[in-house]
PDB file of C-alpha atoms in Angstrom:
ATOM      1  CA  UNK A1304      84.456 147.884-216.889  1.00  0.00           C
ATOM      2  CA  UNK A1305      86.594 150.973-216.323  1.00  0.00           C
ATOM      3  CA  UNK A1306      89.934 151.740-217.916  1.00  0.00           C
ATOM      4  CA  UNK A1307      91.537 151.021-214.529  1.00  0.00           C
ATOM      5  CA  UNK A1308      89.890 147.570-214.408  1.00  0.00           C
ATOM      6  CA  UNK A1309      90.981 146.795-217.973  1.00  0.00           C
ATOM      7  CA  UNK A1310      94.565 147.836-217.168  1.00  0.00           C
ATOM      8  CA  UNK A1311      94.574 145.710-214.027  1.00  0.00           C
ATOM      9  CA  UNK A1312      93.232 142.712-215.959  1.00  0.00           C
ATOM     10  CA  UNK A1313      95.980 143.189-218.556  1.00  0.00           C
ATOM     11  CA  UNK A1314      98.628 143.339-215.789  1.00  0.00           C
ATOM     12  CA  UNK A1315      97.243 140.144-214.230  1.00  0.00           C
ATOM     13  CA  UNK A1316      97.347 138.419-217.602  1.00  0.00           C
ATOM     14  CA  UNK A1317     100.943 139.556-218.212  1.00  0.00           C
ATOM     15  CA  UNK A1318     101.978 138.441-214.730  1.00  0.00           C
ATOM     16  CA  UNK A1319     100.444 134.991-215.131  1.00  0.00           C
ATOM     17  CA  UNK A1320     101.762 134.437-218.669  1.00  0.00           C
ATOM     18  CA  UNK A1321     105.328 135.635-218.089  1.00  0.00           C
ATOM     19  CA  UNK A1322     107.614 132.604-218.041  1.00  0.00           C
ATOM     20  CA  UNK A1323     111.346 132.023-217.849  1.00  0.00           C
ATOM     21  CA  UNK A1324     112.057 130.129-221.065  1.00  0.00           C
ATOM     22  CA  UNK A1325     115.739 130.994-221.343  1.00  0.00           C
ATOM     23  CA  UNK A1326     117.943 131.224-218.248  1.00  0.00           C
ATOM     24  CA  UNK A1327     119.960 133.960-219.985  1.00  0.00           C
ATOM     25  CA  UNK A1328     116.883 136.147-219.456  1.00  0.00           C
ATOM     26  CA  UNK A1329     116.786 135.509-215.687  1.00  0.00           C
ATOM     27  CA  UNK A1330     117.307 139.121-214.606  1.00  0.00           C
ATOM     28  CA  UNK A1331     114.749 140.624-216.988  1.00  0.00           C
ATOM     29  CA  UNK A1332     112.227 137.898-216.081  1.00  0.00           C
ATOM     30  CA  UNK A1333     112.799 138.510-212.370  1.00  0.00           C
ATOM     31  CA  UNK A1334     112.516 142.295-212.534  1.00  0.00           C
ATOM     32  CA  UNK A1335     109.422 142.249-214.741  1.00  0.00           C
ATOM     33  CA  UNK A1336     107.638 139.558-212.690  1.00  0.00           C
ATOM     34  CA  UNK A1337     108.508 141.307-209.413  1.00  0.00           C
ATOM     35  CA  UNK A1338     107.441 144.717-210.734  1.00  0.00           C
ATOM     36  CA  UNK A1339     104.095 143.392-211.979  1.00  0.00           C
ATOM     37  CA  UNK A1340     103.529 141.480-208.735  1.00  0.00           C
ATOM     38  CA  UNK A1341     104.184 144.577-206.624  1.00  0.00           C
ATOM     39  CA  UNK A1342     101.990 146.704-208.912  1.00  0.00           C
ATOM     40  CA  UNK A1343      99.160 144.197-208.369  1.00  0.00           C
ATOM     41  CA  UNK A1344      99.760 144.311-204.587  1.00  0.00           C
ATOM     42  CA  UNK A1345     100.659 140.611-204.388  1.00  0.00           C
ATOM     43  CA  UNK A1346     102.533 139.583-201.266  1.00  0.00           C
ATOM     44  CA  UNK A1347     106.052 138.138-201.483  1.00  0.00           C
ATOM     45  CA  UNK A1348     104.932 134.532-201.093  1.00  0.00           C
ATOM     46  CA  UNK A1349     102.507 134.853-204.023  1.00  0.00           C
ATOM     47  CA  UNK A1350     105.157 136.467-206.201  1.00  0.00           C
ATOM     48  CA  UNK A1351     107.702 133.769-205.300  1.00  0.00           C
ATOM     49  CA  UNK A1352     105.167 131.020-205.980  1.00  0.00           C
ATOM     50  CA  UNK A1353     104.390 132.462-209.433  1.00  0.00           C
ATOM     51  CA  UNK A1354     108.115 132.884-210.207  1.00  0.00           C
ATOM     52  CA  UNK A1355     108.723 129.271-209.252  1.00  0.00           C
ATOM     53  CA  UNK A1356     105.838 127.936-211.322  1.00  0.00           C
ATOM     54  CA  UNK A1357     106.983 130.083-214.262  1.00  0.00           C
ATOM     55  CA  UNK A1358     110.507 128.624-214.158  1.00  0.00           C
ATOM     56  CA  UNK A1359     111.862 125.699-216.171  1.00  0.00           C
ATOM     57  CA  UNK A1360     110.742 122.354-214.737  1.00  0.00           C
ATOM     58  CA  UNK A1361     114.264 121.218-213.819  1.00  0.00           C
ATOM     59  CA  UNK A1362     114.521 124.125-211.344  1.00  0.00           C
ATOM     60  CA  UNK A1363     110.995 124.015-209.923  1.00  0.00           C
ATOM     61  CA  UNK A1364     111.555 120.973-207.700  1.00  0.00           C
ATOM     62  CA  UNK A1365     114.602 122.552-206.039  1.00  0.00           C
ATOM     63  CA  UNK A1366     112.856 125.864-205.535  1.00  0.00           C
ATOM     64  CA  UNK A1367     109.853 124.144-203.926  1.00  0.00           C
ATOM     65  CA  UNK A1368     112.003 121.948-201.665  1.00  0.00           C
ATOM     66  CA  UNK A1369     113.982 124.975-200.459  1.00  0.00           C
ATOM     67  CA  UNK A1370     110.759 126.696-199.349  1.00  0.00           C
ATOM     68  CA  UNK A1371     111.801 130.149-200.531  1.00  0.00           C
ATOM     69  CA  UNK A1372     109.775 133.004-199.086  1.00  0.00           C
ATOM     70  CA  UNK A1373     111.242 136.203-200.538  1.00  0.00           C
ATOM     71  CA  UNK A1374     112.050 137.372-204.081  1.00  0.00           C
ATOM     72  CA  UNK A1375     115.635 138.027-202.960  1.00  0.00           C
ATOM     73  CA  UNK A1376     116.033 134.392-201.855  1.00  0.00           C
ATOM     74  CA  UNK A1377     114.429 133.250-205.100  1.00  0.00           C
ATOM     75  CA  UNK A1378     116.809 135.133-207.411  1.00  0.00           C
ATOM     76  CA  UNK A1379     119.832 134.107-205.340  1.00  0.00           C
ATOM     77  CA  UNK A1380     118.820 130.437-205.433  1.00  0.00           C
ATOM     78  CA  UNK A1381     118.039 130.537-209.160  1.00  0.00           C
ATOM     79  CA  UNK A1382     121.433 132.053-209.927  1.00  0.00           C
ATOM     80  CA  UNK A1383     123.104 129.254-207.992  1.00  0.00           C
ATOM     81  CA  UNK A1384     120.992 126.570-209.661  1.00  0.00           C
ATOM     82  CA  UNK A1385     121.726 127.910-213.135  1.00  0.00           C
ATOM     83  CA  UNK A1386     125.422 128.070-212.333  1.00  0.00           C
ATOM     84  CA  UNK A1387     125.671 124.414-211.309  1.00  0.00           C
ATOM     85  CA  UNK A1388     123.255 122.861-213.794  1.00  0.00           C
ATOM     86  CA  UNK A1389     125.261 120.593-216.144  1.00  0.00           C
ATOM     87  CA  UNK A1390     123.324 121.511-219.293  1.00  0.00           C
ATOM     88  CA  UNK A1391     124.213 125.147-218.587  1.00  0.00           C
ATOM     89  CA  UNK A1392     127.964 124.452-218.599  1.00  0.00           C
ATOM     90  CA  UNK A1393     128.512 125.353-222.233  1.00  0.00           C
ATOM     91  CA  UNK A1394     126.659 128.646-221.990  1.00  0.00           C
ATOM     92  CA  UNK A1395     128.200 132.043-221.671  1.00  0.00           C
ATOM     93  CA  UNK A1396     128.087 133.681-218.240  1.00  0.00           C
ATOM     94  CA  UNK A1397     124.767 135.067-217.040  1.00  0.00           C
ATOM     95  CA  UNK A1398     124.447 137.986-214.646  1.00  0.00           C
ATOM     96  CA  UNK A1399     126.009 136.082-211.756  1.00  0.00           C
ATOM     97  CA  UNK A1400     129.488 136.373-210.360  1.00  0.00           C
ATOM     98  CA  UNK A1401     129.928 132.691-209.584  1.00  0.00           C
ATOM     99  CA  UNK A1402     128.673 131.327-212.917  1.00  0.00           C
ATOM    100  CA  UNK A1403     132.019 131.482-214.713  1.00  0.00           C
ATOM    101  CA  UNK A1404     133.810 129.922-211.761  1.00  0.00           C
ATOM    102  CA  UNK A1405     131.300 127.023-211.663  1.00  0.00           C
ATOM    103  CA  UNK A1406     131.490 126.705-215.436  1.00  0.00           C
ATOM    104  CA  UNK A1407     135.279 126.268-215.319  1.00  0.00           C
ATOM    105  CA  UNK A1408     135.053 123.885-212.366  1.00  0.00           C
ATOM    106  CA  UNK A1409     132.472 121.765-214.172  1.00  0.00           C
ATOM    107  CA  UNK A1410     134.634 121.613-217.290  1.00  0.00           C
ATOM    108  CA  UNK A1411     137.713 120.621-215.243  1.00  0.00           C
ATOM    109  CA  UNK A1412     135.837 117.785-213.604  1.00  0.00           C
ATOM    110  CA  UNK A1413     134.858 116.367-216.972  1.00  0.00           C
ATOM    111  CA  UNK A1414     138.309 116.776-218.477  1.00  0.00           C
ATOM    112  CA  UNK A1415     139.792 115.066-215.392  1.00  0.00           C
ATOM    113  CA  UNK A1416     137.565 112.024-215.814  1.00  0.00           C
ATOM    114  CA  UNK A1417     138.306 111.396-219.465  1.00  0.00           C
ATOM    115  CA  UNK A1418     138.120 107.572-219.859  1.00  0.00           C
ATOM    116  CA  UNK A1419     141.319 107.526-221.937  1.00  0.00           C
ATOM    117  CA  UNK A1420     143.298 109.154-219.130  1.00  0.00           C
ATOM    118  CA  UNK A1421     141.580 107.541-216.179  1.00  0.00           C
ATOM    119  CA  UNK A1422     144.041 104.679-215.663  1.00  0.00           C
ATOM    120  CA  UNK A1423     147.263 106.349-216.708  1.00  0.00           C
ATOM    121  CA  UNK A1424     149.905 106.088-214.042  1.00  0.00           C
ATOM    122  CA  UNK A1425     151.710 109.114-212.748  1.00  0.00           C
ATOM    123  CA  UNK A1426     155.474 109.062-212.924  1.00  0.00           C
ATOM    124  CA  UNK A1427     157.767 106.237-214.037  1.00  0.00           C
ATOM    125  CA  UNK A1428     157.168 102.738-212.788  1.00  0.00           C
ATOM    126  CA  UNK A1429     159.875 100.566-214.067  1.00  0.00           C
TER     127      UNK A1429
END
């Protein structure tokens, strides 16, 4: 085995083992996975498939259903999914412009449906 072959095998191993464990690391995961995929001459559909399979399970089903074909579509969709995922609501903003807006909207919805305030009347009745 040549040095080139060993390096390529190492890149393949890195590419296959790189997973998105924390959505706060989305951008670094995306850039590293895309860079390794391009370096290995993988086509976009293979890179997208690996990115999807390396994502947290709660996002995989949406990514598969959407039938994403390009890395650009993938990152855009992931940013949207992270922004609207309820268990992400208490997190600080990620590298996405809409995240904070969704975070505030999600919090408002929950404050507006507080069971103690649900049946309070508005104004004076009596």
